[in-house]
Amino acid sequence: MSALSVNHLLGIESLTKQDIELIFSTADNFKTILNRRIKKVPSLRDITIANVFFENSTRTRISFELAEKRLSADVVNFSASSSSVKKGETLLDTVNNILAMKVDMVVMRHPHVGAPNFLAQHIDANVINAGDGTHEHPTQALLDAYSIREKAHEFNGLNVLILGDIQHSRVALSNIYCLTKLGANVKLCGPPTLIPKNIESLGVEVSYNLQESLEWCDFANVLRIQLERQKDSYFPGLREYANHFGVTMQRLNNLSKPITIMHPGPMNRGVEIESKVADSEHSVILNQVENGVAIRMAVLYLLASNPS
Ligand code: CP
């Protein structure tokens, strides 16, 4: 297979296993190029991409921009905080104005679930979801799974733990779709108040016991407590959370085998993850960031061959 089954990347839910594997094999080629002295290829010359961010971002935004520039695309960046959105302009008007300037692809982060899907139905450009509210963050899940594949080579029989604030995490949902499609066993762990009811229907197990879950897994993807999305009090306090669900060196040292620690960032050091763990040989957190560029190059390149 040499083409994706979709012409937008709105979520992992709509991808096939073959799509994901095609993105990985394409990313392998781009990763080789990124390790060369000359890292730029002409693949997306004459393609114009708008990065439209209605919410803060460090990793995703820089990673997309770098991926686009490495592919020789023309890039425009839009930030809601410094735009006419502040004067009341709608999402559709904003994006249609950008498209009137002949933009081919839109990478969008938005605080509202479904905003990229709405956009894809109304505009004539490929849309890539860079994170929509608590829904999906597909390129994060792809780079997470790609980083696992780099270490483990095989998903069948692999145990992956997703730990923390599952309820408010778009990374969790995209990871669940991605890892289960690839054949990994997925377990969720966190306080009962931060794990959605009936989530087992997505083919995952749930545990509220951190030490048992760490013992079970080969990889633990540790998620941030998303205080900005929490409307209620879900646990007594950050110290209490760290005591019960924080990943510490002491907990890792008590395991019968070493495990690999992942985090999509940004991290709350000392809350969900101890600094010593984040900076230890167990952690592949910066490898995830590095792989993000190759994965995003692959997604952009493959979607450019599937015009909207
Ligand atoms: N992982 C992630 O989405 O980070 P940013 O919010 O910094 O983009």
CSV table of C-alpha atoms and ligand atoms in Angstrom, one decimal:
chain,number,residue,atom,x,y,z
A,1,MET,CA,0.0,0.0,0.0
A,2,SER,CA,1.4,3.4,-0.9
A,3,ALA,CA,-1.5,5.8,-0.1
A,4,LEU,CA,-3.5,6.6,3.0
A,5,SER,CA,-7.2,5.7,3.1
A,6,VAL,CA,-8.1,9.3,4.3
A,7,ASN,CA,-7.4,12.8,3.0
A,8,HIS,CA,-7.5,14.4,6.4
A,9,LEU,CA,-5.9,13.3,9.6
A,10,LEU,CA,-8.7,14.0,12.1
A,11,GLY,CA,-8.1,11.2,14.5
A,12,ILE,CA,-6.6,7.7,14.8
A,13,GLU,CA,-10.1,6.3,15.1
A,14,SER,CA,-10.5,6.8,11.3
A,15,LEU,CA,-7.2,5.2,10.3
A,16,THR,CA,-6.6,1.6,9.4
A,17,LYS,CA,-3.8,-0.5,10.8
A,18,GLN,CA,-2.3,-0.3,7.2
A,19,ASP,CA,-2.5,3.5,7.3
A,20,ILE,CA,-0.5,3.5,10.6
A,21,GLU,CA,2.1,1.1,9.2
A,22,LEU,CA,2.4,3.2,6.1
A,23,ILE,CA,3.0,6.3,8.2
A,24,PHE,CA,5.7,4.4,10.2
A,25,SER,CA,7.5,3.1,7.1
A,26,THR,CA,7.5,6.6,5.5
A,27,ALA,CA,8.7,8.1,8.8
A,28,ASP,CA,11.6,5.6,8.7
A,29,ASN,CA,12.8,7.1,5.5
A,30,PHE,CA,12.4,10.7,6.8
A,31,LYS,CA,14.2,9.8,10.0
A,32,THR,CA,17.2,8.6,7.9
A,33,ILE,CA,17.2,11.9,6.1
A,34,LEU,CA,16.9,13.9,9.4
A,35,ASN,CA,20.1,12.2,10.6
A,36,ARG,CA,22.0,13.4,7.5
A,37,ARG,CA,23.9,16.7,7.4
A,38,ILE,CA,21.6,18.1,4.8
A,39,LYS,CA,18.1,17.5,6.3
A,40,LYS,CA,15.9,19.2,3.7
A,41,VAL,CA,14.1,17.4,0.8
A,42,PRO,CA,12.0,19.1,-2.0
A,43,SER,CA,9.0,16.8,-1.5
A,44,LEU,CA,6.4,19.6,-0.7
A,45,ARG,CA,7.9,22.4,-2.8
A,46,ASP,CA,5.0,24.7,-4.0
A,47,ILE,CA,2.7,23.4,-1.2
A,48,THR,CA,1.6,26.0,1.3
A,49,ILE,CA,0.7,25.0,4.9
A,50,ALA,CA,-1.0,27.1,7.6
A,51,ASN,CA,-0.4,26.2,11.2
A,52,VAL,CA,-3.5,27.5,12.9
A,53,PHE,CA,-3.2,27.3,16.7
A,54,PHE,CA,-6.1,28.4,18.9
A,55,GLU,CA,-4.5,26.9,22.0
A,56,ASN,CA,-0.9,27.0,23.5
A,57,SER,CA,1.7,24.5,22.2
A,58,THR,CA,5.4,24.1,22.3
A,59,ARG,CA,6.3,20.6,21.0
A,60,THR,CA,3.5,20.1,18.4
A,61,ARG,CA,3.8,23.5,16.9
A,62,ILE,CA,7.5,23.6,16.5
A,63,SER,CA,7.6,20.0,15.4
A,64,PHE,CA,5.0,20.6,12.6
A,65,GLU,CA,6.8,23.8,11.5
A,66,LEU,CA,10.1,22.0,11.4
A,67,ALA,CA,8.6,19.0,9.5
A,68,GLU,CA,7.1,21.4,6.9
A,69,LYS,CA,10.3,23.3,6.4
A,70,ARG,CA,12.3,20.1,6.1
A,71,LEU,CA,9.9,19.1,3.3
A,72,SER,CA,10.4,22.6,1.6
A,73,ALA,CA,6.8,23.6,2.0
A,74,ASP,CA,5.9,27.3,2.4
A,75,VAL,CA,4.6,27.9,6.0
A,76,VAL,CA,2.4,30.5,7.6
A,77,ASN,CA,1.7,30.5,11.3
A,78,PHE,CA,-1.5,31.8,12.9
A,79,SER,CA,-2.0,32.2,16.6
A,80,ALA,CA,-5.5,33.0,17.9
A,81,SER,CA,-4.1,35.2,20.7
A,82,SER,CA,-2.7,37.7,18.2
A,83,SER,CA,-5.4,37.5,15.5
A,84,SER,CA,-8.8,39.0,14.6
A,85,VAL,CA,-10.4,36.0,16.5
A,86,LYS,CA,-10.0,38.4,19.4
A,87,LYS,CA,-12.3,40.8,17.6
A,88,GLY,CA,-15.1,38.2,17.2
A,89,GLU,CA,-14.2,36.6,13.9
A,90,THR,CA,-15.6,33.0,13.5
A,91,LEU,CA,-13.5,29.9,13.0
A,92,LEU,CA,-14.8,29.4,9.5
A,93,ASP,CA,-14.3,33.0,8.5
A,94,THR,CA,-10.8,32.9,9.9
A,95,VAL,CA,-9.8,29.8,8.0
A,96,ASN,CA,-11.6,30.8,4.8
A,97,ASN,CA,-9.5,34.1,4.8
A,98,ILE,CA,-6.4,32.0,5.2
A,99,LEU,CA,-7.4,29.7,2.4
A,100,ALA,CA,-8.2,32.7,0.1
A,101,MET,CA,-4.5,33.2,0.1
A,102,LYS,CA,-4.2,29.7,-1.6
A,103,VAL,CA,-3.2,27.5,1.3
A,104,ASP,CA,-3.2,23.7,0.6
A,105,MET,CA,-3.1,22.2,4.1
A,106,VAL,CA,-4.2,23.4,7.5
A,107,VAL,CA,-2.7,22.0,10.8
A,108,MET,CA,-5.1,23.0,13.5
A,109,ARG,CA,-5.1,22.9,17.3
A,110,HIS,CA,-8.4,24.0,19.0
A,111,PRO,CA,-9.8,23.7,22.5
A,112,HIS,CA,-13.2,22.4,21.2
A,113,VAL,CA,-13.8,18.8,20.4
A,114,GLY,CA,-14.6,18.3,16.7
A,115,ALA,CA,-13.3,21.7,15.5
A,116,PRO,CA,-10.9,20.1,12.9
A,117,ASN,CA,-13.8,17.8,11.7
A,118,PHE,CA,-16.0,20.9,11.2
A,119,LEU,CA,-13.3,22.5,9.2
A,120,ALA,CA,-12.6,19.5,7.0
A,121,GLN,CA,-16.3,19.5,6.0
A,122,HIS,CA,-16.2,23.2,5.0
A,123,ILE,CA,-12.9,23.9,3.4
A,124,ASP,CA,-11.1,22.7,0.3
A,125,ALA,CA,-7.7,21.7,1.9
A,126,ASN,CA,-6.2,18.8,3.8
A,127,VAL,CA,-6.8,19.2,7.6
A,128,ILE,CA,-4.6,17.8,10.2
A,129,ASN,CA,-5.8,17.7,13.8
A,130,ALA,CA,-3.0,18.9,16.1
A,131,GLY,CA,-5.2,18.3,19.2
A,132,ASP,CA,-8.9,19.1,19.7
A,133,GLY,CA,-10.0,19.6,23.3
A,134,THR,CA,-10.3,16.2,25.2
A,135,HIS,CA,-10.9,14.3,21.9
A,136,GLU,CA,-7.8,13.3,19.8
A,137,HIS,CA,-4.2,14.2,19.2
A,138,PRO,CA,-3.3,11.8,16.4
A,139,THR,CA,0.2,12.8,15.6
A,140,GLN,CA,1.2,12.5,19.3
A,141,ALA,CA,-0.2,8.9,19.4
A,142,LEU,CA,1.6,8.1,16.1
A,143,LEU,CA,5.0,9.3,17.5
A,144,ASP,CA,4.4,7.5,20.8
A,145,ALA,CA,3.7,4.2,19.0
A,146,TYR,CA,6.6,4.8,16.6
A,147,SER,CA,8.9,5.3,19.6
A,148,ILE,CA,7.6,2.0,21.1
A,149,ARG,CA,8.2,0.2,17.8
A,150,GLU,CA,11.8,1.5,17.7
A,151,LYS,CA,12.5,-0.2,21.1
A,152,ALA,CA,10.2,-3.2,21.0
A,153,HIS,CA,9.9,-3.9,17.2
A,154,GLU,CA,6.7,-5.9,17.7
A,155,PHE,CA,3.3,-4.8,19.2
A,156,ASN,CA,1.7,-8.2,19.5
A,157,GLY,CA,1.9,-9.3,23.1
A,158,LEU,CA,3.4,-6.0,24.3
A,159,ASN,CA,1.9,-4.5,27.5
A,160,VAL,CA,1.5,-0.7,27.4
A,161,LEU,CA,0.3,1.2,30.4
A,162,ILE,CA,-1.3,4.7,30.1
A,163,LEU,CA,-1.2,6.4,33.4
A,164,GLY,CA,-2.9,9.4,34.9
A,165,ASP,CA,-5.6,11.8,33.8
A,166,ILE,CA,-7.3,9.7,31.2
A,167,GLN,CA,-10.6,11.6,31.5
A,168,HIS,CA,-9.2,14.9,30.2
A,169,SER,CA,-6.6,13.6,27.8
A,170,ARG,CA,-6.7,13.6,24.0
A,171,VAL,CA,-3.4,11.8,24.0
A,172,ALA,CA,-4.9,8.9,25.9
A,173,LEU,CA,-7.8,8.3,23.5
A,174,SER,CA,-5.5,8.5,20.4
A,175,ASN,CA,-3.0,6.2,22.1
A,176,ILE,CA,-5.8,3.7,22.9
A,177,TYR,CA,-7.0,3.6,19.3
A,178,CYS,CA,-3.5,3.4,17.9
A,179,LEU,CA,-2.0,0.8,20.2
A,180,THR,CA,-5.1,-1.5,20.1
A,181,LYS,CA,-5.2,-1.3,16.3
A,182,LEU,CA,-1.5,-2.4,16.3
A,183,GLY,CA,-2.2,-5.4,18.6
A,184,ALA,CA,-0.7,-4.2,21.9
A,185,ASN,CA,-2.3,-4.9,25.2
A,186,VAL,CA,-3.4,-1.6,26.8
A,187,LYS,CA,-4.1,-0.9,30.5
A,188,LEU,CA,-5.2,2.4,32.0
A,189,CYS,CA,-4.3,3.4,35.5
A,190,GLY,CA,-5.2,6.4,37.6
A,191,PRO,CA,-7.6,7.6,40.3
A,192,PRO,CA,-11.2,6.3,39.6
A,193,THR,CA,-12.4,9.9,39.2
A,194,LEU,CA,-10.0,10.4,36.2
A,195,ILE,CA,-10.9,7.2,34.3
A,196,PRO,CA,-14.0,7.4,32.1
A,197,LYS,CA,-16.8,4.9,32.9
A,198,ASN,CA,-17.1,2.1,30.3
A,199,ILE,CA,-13.7,2.8,28.8
A,200,GLU,CA,-13.2,-1.0,28.7
A,201,SER,CA,-15.5,-1.0,25.7
A,202,LEU,CA,-12.4,0.3,23.7
A,203,GLY,CA,-10.6,-2.9,24.3
A,204,VAL,CA,-8.5,-1.8,27.3
A,205,GLU,CA,-8.2,-3.0,31.0
A,206,VAL,CA,-8.4,-0.6,33.9
A,207,SER,CA,-6.5,-0.7,37.2
A,208,TYR,CA,-6.3,1.7,40.1
A,209,ASN,CA,-3.2,0.1,41.5
A,210,LEU,CA,0.0,1.8,40.3
A,211,GLN,CA,2.6,-0.7,41.5
A,212,GLU,CA,0.8,-3.7,40.0
A,213,SER,CA,0.3,-1.8,36.8
A,214,LEU,CA,3.9,-0.9,36.5
A,215,GLU,CA,4.9,-4.5,37.2
A,216,TRP,CA,2.5,-5.6,34.4
A,217,CYS,CA,3.8,-3.3,31.7
A,218,ASP,CA,6.7,-3.1,29.3
A,219,PHE,CA,6.1,0.7,28.5
A,220,ALA,CA,4.4,3.2,30.7
A,221,ASN,CA,3.1,6.4,29.1
A,222,VAL,CA,2.7,8.9,31.9
A,223,LEU,CA,0.2,11.7,31.3
A,224,ARG,CA,0.0,15.2,32.8
A,225,ILE,CA,-2.7,16.2,35.2
A,226,GLN,CA,-4.7,18.6,33.0
A,227,LEU,CA,-5.6,21.1,35.6
A,228,GLU,CA,-6.7,23.6,32.9
A,229,ARG,CA,-9.4,21.2,31.7
A,230,GLN,CA,-10.7,20.1,35.1
A,231,LYS,CA,-13.9,21.8,36.2
A,232,ASP,CA,-14.2,20.0,39.5
A,233,SER,CA,-11.9,18.6,42.2
A,234,TYR,CA,-11.0,15.1,41.1
A,235,PHE,CA,-8.4,14.3,43.9
A,236,PRO,CA,-7.5,15.9,47.2
A,237,GLY,CA,-4.4,17.7,46.1
A,238,LEU,CA,-1.2,17.4,44.0
A,239,ARG,CA,0.8,16.0,46.8
A,240,GLU,CA,-1.8,13.3,47.4
A,241,TYR,CA,-1.8,12.5,43.7
A,242,ALA,CA,2.0,12.3,43.5
A,243,ASN,CA,2.0,9.9,46.6
A,244,HIS,CA,-0.5,7.5,45.0
A,245,PHE,CA,0.1,7.8,41.2
A,246,GLY,CA,3.5,9.6,40.8
A,247,VAL,CA,6.2,7.5,39.0
A,248,THR,CA,9.3,7.5,41.2
A,249,MET,CA,12.7,5.8,41.1
A,250,GLN,CA,11.8,3.9,44.2
A,251,ARG,CA,8.7,2.4,42.5
A,252,LEU,CA,10.8,1.5,39.4
A,253,ASN,CA,13.5,0.0,41.6
A,254,ASN,CA,11.0,-2.3,43.2
A,255,LEU,CA,10.0,-3.9,39.9
A,256,SER,CA,11.2,-7.3,38.8
A,257,LYS,CA,12.3,-6.0,35.4
A,258,PRO,CA,13.2,-2.6,33.8
A,259,ILE,CA,10.4,-0.7,32.0
A,260,THR,CA,10.5,2.2,29.5
A,261,ILE,CA,9.0,5.5,30.6
A,262,MET,CA,7.3,7.8,28.2
A,263,HIS,CA,5.6,11.2,28.5
A,264,PRO,CA,4.0,13.3,25.8
A,265,GLY,CA,4.9,16.6,27.6
A,266,PRO,CA,4.6,19.1,29.0
A,267,MET,CA,5.6,17.4,32.3
A,268,ASN,CA,4.6,18.4,35.8
A,269,ARG,CA,7.9,17.3,37.4
A,270,GLY,CA,7.3,16.1,41.0
A,271,VAL,CA,3.6,15.4,40.3
A,272,GLU,CA,3.0,12.6,37.8
A,273,ILE,CA,6.7,11.9,37.3
A,274,GLU,CA,9.7,12.4,39.5
A,275,SER,CA,12.5,14.4,37.9
A,276,LYS,CA,15.0,11.5,38.4
A,277,VAL,CA,12.7,9.2,36.4
A,278,ALA,CA,12.2,11.8,33.6
A,279,ASP,CA,16.0,12.2,33.2
A,280,SER,CA,16.9,8.6,33.8
A,281,GLU,CA,18.0,5.8,31.3
A,282,HIS,CA,14.4,4.5,31.6
A,283,SER,CA,13.0,7.5,29.8
A,284,VAL,CA,12.6,7.9,26.1
A,285,ILE,CA,10.8,11.3,26.4
A,286,LEU,CA,13.3,13.2,24.2
A,287,ASN,CA,13.3,10.4,21.6
A,288,GLN,CA,9.6,10.9,21.4
A,289,VAL,CA,10.1,14.5,20.6
A,290,GLU,CA,12.8,13.7,18.0
A,291,ASN,CA,10.5,11.1,16.4
A,292,GLY,CA,7.7,13.7,16.2
A,293,VAL,CA,9.4,15.5,13.3
A,294,ALA,CA,9.8,12.3,11.2
A,295,ILE,CA,6.2,11.2,11.9
A,296,ARG,CA,4.8,14.7,11.0
A,297,MET,CA,6.9,14.8,7.8
A,298,ALA,CA,5.4,11.4,6.9
A,299,VAL,CA,1.8,12.5,7.6
A,300,LEU,CA,2.2,15.8,5.6
A,301,TYR,CA,3.9,14.0,2.7
A,302,LEU,CA,1.3,11.2,2.5
A,303,LEU,CA,-1.7,13.6,2.8
A,304,ALA,CA,-0.2,15.9,0.1
A,305,SER,CA,-0.6,13.0,-2.3
A,306,ASN,CA,-4.3,12.7,-1.3
A,307,PRO,CA,-5.7,16.2,-2.2
A,308,SER,CA,-9.0,17.1,-0.4
B,1,CP,N1,2.6,16.9,23.6
B,1,CP,C1,2.0,18.1,23.2
B,1,CP,O1,1.0,18.2,22.5
B,1,CP,O2,2.7,19.2,23.6
B,1,CP,P1,2.4,20.7,23.3
B,1,CP,O3,1.1,21.0,24.0
B,1,CP,O4,3.6,21.5,23.8
B,1,CP,O5,2.2,20.8,21.8
